[in-house]
Tab-separated table of C-alpha atoms and ligand atoms in Angstrom:
chain	number	residue	atom	x	y	z
A	1	MET	CA	93.347	123.733	104.915
A	2	THR	CA	90.668	121.132	105.704
A	3	ILE	CA	90.182	118.122	103.441
A	4	SER	CA	86.861	119.412	102.185
A	5	GLU	CA	88.426	122.798	101.324
A	6	LEU	CA	91.226	120.999	99.515
A	7	LEU	CA	88.758	118.901	97.546
A	8	ASN	CA	87.006	122.038	96.349
A	9	LYS	CA	90.131	123.786	95.102
A	10	GLU	CA	90.249	124.538	91.358
A	11	GLU	CA	93.886	123.510	90.834
A	12	LEU	CA	95.631	121.001	93.050
A	13	SER	CA	99.376	121.353	93.598
A	14	HIS	CA	101.875	118.572	94.196
A	15	SER	CA	101.737	119.156	97.950
A	16	ASP	CA	97.911	119.104	97.848
A	17	LEU	CA	98.070	115.691	96.180
A	18	VAL	CA	100.446	114.455	98.874
A	19	GLN	CA	98.151	115.764	101.597
A	20	LEU	CA	95.214	113.907	100.043
A	21	LEU	CA	97.260	110.716	99.726
A	22	LYS	CA	98.050	111.004	103.451
A	23	ILE	CA	94.405	110.944	104.532
A	24	GLU	CA	93.805	108.397	107.312
A	25	ARG	CA	90.580	109.423	109.068
A	26	GLN	CA	87.534	107.449	107.987
A	27	GLU	CA	85.369	110.526	107.417
A	28	ASP	CA	88.069	112.174	105.292
A	29	MET	CA	88.412	109.028	103.184
A	30	GLU	CA	84.670	109.069	102.611
A	31	LEU	CA	84.852	112.695	101.460
A	32	LEU	CA	87.688	111.785	99.088
A	33	TYR	CA	85.847	108.817	97.549
A	34	ARG	CA	82.617	110.803	97.274
A	35	LYS	CA	84.405	113.583	95.391
A	36	ALA	CA	86.104	111.058	93.072
A	37	ASP	CA	82.725	109.456	92.377
A	38	GLU	CA	81.164	112.843	91.619
A	39	ILE	CA	83.894	113.643	89.079
A	40	LYS	CA	83.605	110.178	87.582
A	41	GLN	CA	79.829	110.638	87.168
A	42	LYS	CA	80.472	113.955	85.440
A	43	TYR	CA	83.017	112.602	82.931
A	44	CYS	CA	82.022	108.931	82.569
A	45	GLY	CA	78.359	108.794	83.585
A	46	ASN	CA	77.284	105.479	85.100
A	47	LYS	CA	78.920	103.317	82.438
A	48	ILE	CA	81.653	100.756	83.000
A	49	HIS	CA	83.849	99.832	80.041
A	50	LEU	CA	84.953	96.226	79.756
A	51	ARG	CA	88.219	95.346	78.009
A	52	GLY	CA	88.768	91.657	77.336
A	53	ILE	CA	92.423	90.797	77.774
A	54	ILE	CA	94.317	87.983	76.054
A	55	GLU	CA	97.779	87.303	77.462
A	56	PHE	CA	99.087	85.622	74.330
A	57	SER	CA	102.749	85.023	75.238
A	58	ASN	CA	104.727	84.889	78.468
A	59	TYR	CA	108.130	84.955	76.806
A	60	CYS	CA	109.991	88.124	77.792
A	61	ARG	CA	113.443	89.517	77.077
A	62	GLN	CA	113.276	91.891	80.067
A	63	ASP	CA	114.187	91.205	83.678
A	64	CYS	CA	111.977	93.550	85.701
A	65	TYR	CA	112.732	92.725	89.338
A	66	TYR	CA	109.058	92.602	90.332
A	67	CYS	CA	107.677	90.536	87.480
A	68	GLY	CA	107.036	86.787	87.619
A	69	ILE	CA	107.600	86.212	83.889
A	70	ARG	CA	111.005	87.932	83.790
A	71	ASN	CA	113.515	86.330	81.479
A	72	GLU	CA	115.725	84.956	84.242
A	73	ASN	CA	112.882	83.065	85.885
A	74	LYS	CA	113.566	79.532	84.712
A	75	ASN	CA	110.548	78.112	86.568
A	76	VAL	CA	108.013	79.538	84.124
A	77	ASN	CA	106.382	77.253	81.559
A	78	ARG	CA	106.660	79.484	78.528
A	79	TYR	CA	103.877	79.512	75.925
A	80	ARG	CA	102.911	81.327	72.757
A	81	MET	CA	99.388	81.417	71.335
A	82	SER	CA	98.853	80.955	67.603
A	83	ILE	CA	96.915	83.482	65.516
A	84	GLU	CA	94.023	80.967	65.390
A	85	GLU	CA	93.987	80.651	69.178
A	86	ILE	CA	94.058	84.434	69.550
A	87	LEU	CA	91.173	84.783	67.088
A	88	HIS	CA	89.162	82.159	68.960
A	89	SER	CA	89.613	84.011	72.270
A	90	THR	CA	88.736	87.245	70.482
A	91	SER	CA	85.456	85.709	69.307
A	92	LEU	CA	84.587	84.842	72.930
A	93	ILE	CA	85.201	88.455	73.911
A	94	TYR	CA	83.167	89.758	70.986
A	95	ASN	CA	80.286	87.357	71.669
A	96	ALA	CA	80.185	88.523	75.274
A	97	GLY	CA	79.369	91.999	73.924
A	98	ILE	CA	82.780	93.445	74.778
A	99	ARG	CA	84.102	95.847	72.159
A	100	THR	CA	87.749	96.270	73.201
A	101	ILE	CA	90.372	93.566	73.129
A	102	VAL	CA	93.721	94.005	74.883
A	103	LEU	CA	96.564	91.940	73.455
A	104	GLN	CA	99.203	91.624	76.147
A	105	SER	CA	102.505	89.750	76.329
A	106	GLY	CA	106.037	89.900	77.611
A	107	GLU	CA	108.531	91.564	75.290
A	108	ASP	CA	108.524	88.666	72.858
A	109	LEU	CA	110.313	89.409	69.593
A	110	ALA	CA	109.059	86.139	68.081
A	111	TYR	CA	105.933	88.174	67.397
A	112	ASP	CA	107.698	90.452	64.978
A	113	LYS	CA	106.383	93.550	63.267
A	114	ASP	CA	104.599	91.638	60.517
A	115	LYS	CA	103.141	88.934	62.722
A	116	ILE	CA	101.552	91.484	65.052
A	117	SER	CA	100.276	93.420	62.022
A	118	ARG	CA	98.699	90.226	60.677
A	119	ILE	CA	97.004	89.594	64.026
A	120	ILE	CA	95.667	93.165	64.121
A	121	LYS	CA	94.360	92.989	60.550
A	122	SER	CA	92.734	89.562	61.055
A	123	ILE	CA	90.914	90.796	64.152
A	124	LYS	CA	89.789	93.996	62.431
A	125	GLU	CA	88.531	92.066	59.372
A	126	LYS	CA	86.341	89.783	61.467
A	127	PHE	CA	85.280	91.902	64.425
A	128	ASP	CA	84.172	95.483	64.869
A	129	MET	CA	86.177	96.213	67.965
A	130	ALA	CA	88.950	98.425	69.320
A	131	ILE	CA	92.406	96.899	69.792
A	132	THR	CA	94.780	97.811	72.596
A	133	LEU	CA	98.357	96.551	72.401
A	134	SER	CA	100.393	95.957	75.560
A	135	LEU	CA	103.610	94.431	74.271
A	136	GLY	CA	106.212	96.435	76.183
A	137	GLN	CA	108.878	98.582	74.551
A	138	ARG	CA	109.322	97.890	70.835
A	139	THR	CA	110.771	99.987	68.003
A	140	PHE	CA	109.177	103.221	66.808
A	141	GLU	CA	108.850	101.667	63.367
A	142	GLU	CA	106.906	98.750	64.801
A	143	TYR	CA	104.552	101.096	66.656
A	144	ARG	CA	103.982	103.015	63.412
A	145	GLN	CA	103.206	99.929	61.386
A	146	TRP	CA	100.842	98.542	64.034
A	147	LYS	CA	98.965	101.840	64.114
A	148	GLU	CA	98.625	101.705	60.328
A	149	ALA	CA	97.442	98.084	60.571
A	150	GLY	CA	94.528	99.340	62.676
A	151	ALA	CA	95.527	99.160	66.346
A	152	ASP	CA	93.757	101.873	68.345
A	153	ARG	CA	95.535	102.015	71.680
A	154	TYR	CA	98.823	101.191	73.364
A	155	LEU	CA	99.308	100.455	77.044
A	156	LEU	CA	102.801	101.187	78.347
A	157	LYS	CA	102.989	101.985	82.032
A	158	HIS	CA	105.691	104.383	83.162
A	159	GLU	CA	105.768	102.198	86.338
A	160	THR	CA	107.357	104.923	88.492
A	161	ALA	CA	108.091	108.599	87.895
A	162	ASN	CA	111.175	108.349	90.121
A	163	PRO	CA	114.125	107.699	87.750
A	164	SER	CA	116.269	106.208	90.484
A	165	ILE	CA	113.586	103.662	91.495
A	166	TYR	CA	112.991	103.025	87.796
A	167	PHE	CA	116.655	102.127	87.465
A	168	ASP	CA	116.525	99.877	90.569
A	169	ILE	CA	113.669	97.775	89.192
A	170	HIS	CA	114.651	97.542	85.502
A	171	PRO	CA	118.224	96.429	84.913
A	172	TYR	CA	118.095	96.924	81.122
A	173	GLN	CA	115.847	99.959	80.757
A	174	ASN	CA	115.967	103.602	81.670
A	175	PHE	CA	113.274	106.060	82.600
A	176	GLU	CA	114.002	108.589	79.880
A	177	ASP	CA	113.589	105.959	77.158
A	178	ARG	CA	110.332	104.766	78.642
A	179	ILE	CA	108.927	108.306	78.630
A	180	ASN	CA	110.144	108.899	75.083
A	181	HIS	CA	108.287	105.786	73.967
A	182	ILE	CA	105.081	106.954	75.643
A	183	LYS	CA	105.451	110.394	74.015
A	184	TYR	CA	106.088	108.826	70.628
A	185	LEU	CA	102.995	106.617	70.920
A	186	LYS	CA	100.923	109.731	71.686
A	187	SER	CA	102.500	111.604	68.777
A	188	ILE	CA	101.344	108.995	66.236
A	189	ASP	CA	97.800	109.181	67.577
A	190	PHE	CA	97.562	106.042	69.619
A	191	GLN	CA	95.226	106.413	72.571
A	192	VAL	CA	97.756	105.758	75.302
A	193	GLY	CA	97.443	104.097	78.675
A	194	SER	CA	100.110	104.504	81.322
A	195	GLY	CA	100.387	104.466	85.104
A	196	ASN	CA	102.395	103.141	88.000
A	197	ILE	CA	102.971	100.314	90.429
A	198	ILE	CA	102.354	101.270	94.066
A	199	GLY	CA	104.398	99.784	96.891
A	200	LEU	CA	107.794	99.518	95.205
A	201	PRO	CA	110.829	99.525	97.534
A	202	ASN	CA	111.819	103.094	98.561
A	203	GLN	CA	108.764	104.679	96.925
A	204	THR	CA	107.229	107.601	98.844
A	205	LEU	CA	103.930	109.495	98.656
A	206	ASN	CA	105.871	112.248	96.883
A	207	ASP	CA	106.716	109.754	94.160
A	208	ILE	CA	103.085	108.683	93.860
A	209	ALA	CA	101.978	112.318	93.523
A	210	ASP	CA	104.630	112.636	90.772
A	211	ASP	CA	103.141	109.566	89.056
A	212	ILE	CA	99.703	111.185	88.961
A	213	ILE	CA	101.114	114.488	87.676
A	214	LEU	CA	103.172	112.690	85.023
A	215	CYS	CA	99.974	111.138	83.656
A	216	LYS	CA	98.651	114.658	83.165
A	217	VAL	CA	101.876	115.940	81.593
A	218	LEU	CA	101.864	113.020	79.157
A	219	ASN	CA	98.153	113.621	78.499
A	220	VAL	CA	97.416	109.905	78.727
A	221	ASP	CA	93.978	108.584	77.852
A	222	MET	CA	94.014	105.802	80.436
A	223	ALA	CA	95.830	105.678	83.755
A	224	SER	CA	96.291	102.491	85.736
A	225	PHE	CA	97.415	102.600	89.357
A	226	SER	CA	98.017	99.113	90.603
A	227	PRO	CA	99.483	97.538	93.726
A	228	PHE	CA	102.800	95.743	93.829
A	229	ILE	CA	102.192	92.067	94.579
A	230	SER	CA	105.181	89.824	95.095
A	231	ALA	CA	105.888	87.109	92.558
A	232	ASP	CA	107.666	83.816	93.225
A	233	ASP	CA	111.186	83.325	91.902
A	234	THR	CA	111.905	87.043	91.522
A	235	PRO	CA	114.408	89.282	93.347
A	236	TYR	CA	111.402	90.942	95.042
A	237	LYS	CA	109.763	87.708	96.203
A	238	ASN	CA	110.104	88.776	99.851
A	239	VAL	CA	108.950	92.382	99.433
A	240	SER	CA	105.577	92.886	101.174
A	241	ASN	CA	102.472	93.353	99.093
A	242	CYS	CA	101.078	96.855	98.892
A	243	GLY	CA	98.144	97.728	101.193
A	244	ILE	CA	94.799	98.352	99.483
A	245	ASP	CA	94.065	101.773	101.028
A	246	ILE	CA	96.922	103.623	99.364
A	247	VAL	CA	95.885	102.176	95.989
A	248	LEU	CA	92.281	103.312	96.436
A	249	LYS	CA	93.405	106.755	97.608
A	250	THR	CA	95.724	107.066	94.601
A	251	MET	CA	92.915	106.131	92.210
A	252	ALA	CA	90.556	108.651	93.827
A	253	VAL	CA	93.133	111.464	93.838
A	254	ALA	CA	93.984	110.642	90.215
A	255	ARG	CA	90.323	110.798	89.209
A	256	ILE	CA	89.942	114.188	90.897
A	257	TYR	CA	93.157	115.534	89.359
A	258	LEU	CA	93.089	113.958	85.871
A	259	LYS	CA	89.295	113.990	85.352
A	260	ASP	CA	88.761	112.832	81.729
A	261	VAL	CA	90.808	109.624	81.758
A	262	HIS	CA	89.828	105.994	81.913
A	263	ILE	CA	90.885	104.412	85.211
A	264	PRO	CA	90.704	100.629	85.612
A	265	ALA	CA	89.872	98.697	88.763
A	266	THR	CA	92.796	96.364	88.127
A	267	THR	CA	93.010	92.608	88.476
A	268	ALA	CA	95.828	93.178	90.969
A	269	LEU	CA	93.386	95.128	93.152
A	270	SER	CA	91.039	92.143	93.277
A	271	THR	CA	94.001	89.931	94.160
A	272	LEU	CA	94.656	92.070	97.249
A	273	ASN	CA	91.043	91.973	98.356
A	274	PRO	CA	88.025	89.956	97.173
A	275	ASP	CA	86.056	93.221	97.103
A	276	GLY	CA	88.858	95.041	95.301
A	277	ARG	CA	86.905	95.660	92.108
A	278	LYS	CA	83.922	97.050	93.947
A	279	LYS	CA	86.103	99.286	96.085
A	280	GLY	CA	87.924	100.446	92.939
A	281	LEU	CA	84.681	101.303	91.166
A	282	LEU	CA	83.690	103.343	94.229
A	283	ALA	CA	87.047	105.156	94.224
A	284	GLY	CA	86.965	106.583	90.709
A	285	ALA	CA	87.481	103.583	88.404
A	286	ASN	CA	85.313	103.177	85.291
A	287	VAL	CA	87.034	100.259	83.519
A	288	ILE	CA	87.345	96.512	84.198
A	289	MET	CA	89.617	94.200	82.242
A	290	PRO	CA	88.433	90.588	82.514
A	291	THR	CA	90.887	87.924	81.375
A	292	TYR	CA	90.049	85.754	78.385
A	293	THR	CA	93.388	83.963	78.217
A	294	PRO	CA	92.555	80.258	77.826
A	295	ASN	CA	92.897	78.311	81.088
A	296	ASN	CA	95.737	76.131	79.854
A	297	PHE	CA	97.862	79.268	79.371
A	298	ARG	CA	96.497	81.586	82.031
A	299	PHE	CA	98.159	79.823	84.950
A	300	ASN	CA	101.538	80.414	83.352
A	301	TYR	CA	101.016	84.163	83.045
A	302	LEU	CA	101.795	84.804	86.684
A	303	ILE	CA	103.258	88.302	86.628
A	304	TYR	CA	102.482	88.163	90.382
A	305	LYS	CA	101.374	85.528	92.888
A	306	ASN	CA	97.753	84.346	93.218
A	307	LYS	CA	96.670	86.225	90.136
A	308	PRO	CA	92.925	85.511	90.023
A	309	GLY	CA	90.620	84.907	87.126
A	310	GLY	CA	91.007	81.234	87.980
A	311	SER	CA	89.284	78.339	86.394
A	312	GLU	CA	85.740	79.665	86.178
A	313	SER	CA	84.484	80.314	82.662
A	314	PRO	CA	84.383	83.832	81.239
A	315	ASN	CA	80.563	83.669	81.353
A	316	VAL	CA	80.533	83.006	85.088
A	317	LYS	CA	82.924	85.891	85.605
A	318	LEU	CA	80.770	88.122	83.470
A	319	SER	CA	77.652	87.274	85.431
A	320	ASN	CA	79.524	88.107	88.661
A	321	LEU	CA	80.484	91.433	87.112
A	322	ASN	CA	76.867	91.986	86.115
A	323	GLU	CA	75.745	91.479	89.682
A	324	LEU	CA	78.371	93.927	90.881
A	325	ALA	CA	77.289	96.511	88.321
A	326	ASN	CA	73.647	96.153	89.390
A	327	GLU	CA	74.563	96.520	93.025
A	328	LEU	CA	76.422	99.770	92.286
A	329	LYS	CA	73.726	101.015	89.872
A	330	LEU	CA	76.245	101.011	87.043
A	331	SER	CA	75.860	99.424	83.629
A	332	PHE	CA	78.210	98.112	80.967
A	333	SER	CA	78.826	100.252	77.949
A	334	SER	CA	78.157	98.627	74.588
A	335	SER	CA	80.502	101.044	72.808
A	336	LYS	CA	84.212	100.662	72.135
A	337	GLY	CA	84.893	103.027	75.000
A	338	HIS	CA	87.403	105.242	73.237
A	339	SER	CA	89.357	107.978	74.986
A	340	LEU	CA	87.282	110.547	76.872
A	341	LYS	CA	89.477	113.228	75.293
A	342	ILE	CA	88.378	112.667	71.676
B	401	SAH	N1	105.478	93.434	79.012
B	401	SAH	C1	104.514	94.481	78.883
B	401	SAH	C2	103.133	94.170	79.387
B	401	SAH	C3	102.966	93.081	80.396
B	401	SAH	S1	103.217	93.450	82.078
B	401	SAH	C4	105.053	95.741	79.528
B	401	SAH	O1	106.036	95.679	80.239
B	401	SAH	O2	104.469	96.809	79.317
B	401	SAH	C5	101.879	94.524	82.443
B	401	SAH	C6	102.025	95.266	83.742
B	401	SAH	O3	102.021	94.364	84.829
B	401	SAH	C7	103.315	96.010	83.909
B	401	SAH	O4	103.260	97.249	83.268
B	401	SAH	C8	103.412	96.140	85.422
B	401	SAH	O5	102.924	97.417	85.847
B	401	SAH	C9	102.500	95.050	85.958
B	401	SAH	N2	103.201	94.115	86.852
B	401	SAH	C10	104.127	93.207	86.547
B	401	SAH	N3	104.537	92.554	87.654
B	401	SAH	C11	103.852	93.061	88.697
B	401	SAH	C12	103.829	92.810	90.107
B	401	SAH	N4	104.612	91.894	90.656
B	401	SAH	N5	102.982	93.540	90.867
B	401	SAH	C13	102.189	94.455	90.294
B	401	SAH	N6	102.170	94.753	88.989
B	401	SAH	C14	102.998	94.068	88.198
């Protein structure tokens, strides 16, 4: 079957996804990105959703082999932001017109159930915005209480759908647990984000097709496909960074297959390539997550090397994003950008 016949099929199978991920010819890639853009237009229009992210703690009890802030990395300057500092960063996000805040951290139990609930409630009292939590795996009871406190979304990537790779990269976690957590979060009505890392040791295109299909099976509301980038002082410090093309192809195939999900052009993509965000937006992405972590903390949240979002102020970054949006004839949404499924 030709690529254009494949792209017009009603239902794509696993082997169809693999065939699309294998595309190498320039004209086939263009067909793929054009189709992804068409589907994005249909489900998302020409709006980009911005999510302001605050990385409020880099303490972590886990030891993911790829991650720069893993517990065993003794060369990290660890920090925790206070509720006041988090609220200040939230006000910057709100004043920039962004209506979703993402609170992200390592798995840091110092922010216990009640402390996170207090943060959620304080934000909701002061600001009319959606809250996404990205705190790693916590207890079901904690998830429940945070939902009741007003959190809207939870981001927990499955990282890889291949249980044996999952085991290789996470010494203390197992794949089945991770999936059960994602299912539980869905069951208590969180809008859920998940997704993978591309370029992990031993990962194949079959695995990546499985990742895309798993996002459908789990009925996730947001799916993030981001490149592996090596981080200093980790067991994977010498593993090569992922190439950009496979990430863009994965995003495009995911858009075509999953349709009504939010797909971010990730920060990691712009680390790989200065035009990463633009390329991502042209390959099916409809979300950008600018960092609002204060500068004095940001440089210690190095989950991978050369993470950008450097020293320029959020306003400068936003005006760069504005230029990009204009160039692509896209505009920023002023809504909270809830799930496309509700
Ligand atoms: N601790 C939380 C959230 C912080 S990490 C959690 O585990 O869910 C957020 C994401 O960063 C992870 O899900 C992972 O996909 C990504 N990440 C971490 N290290 C990375 C690396 N070296 N390259 C690419 N992505 C990485």
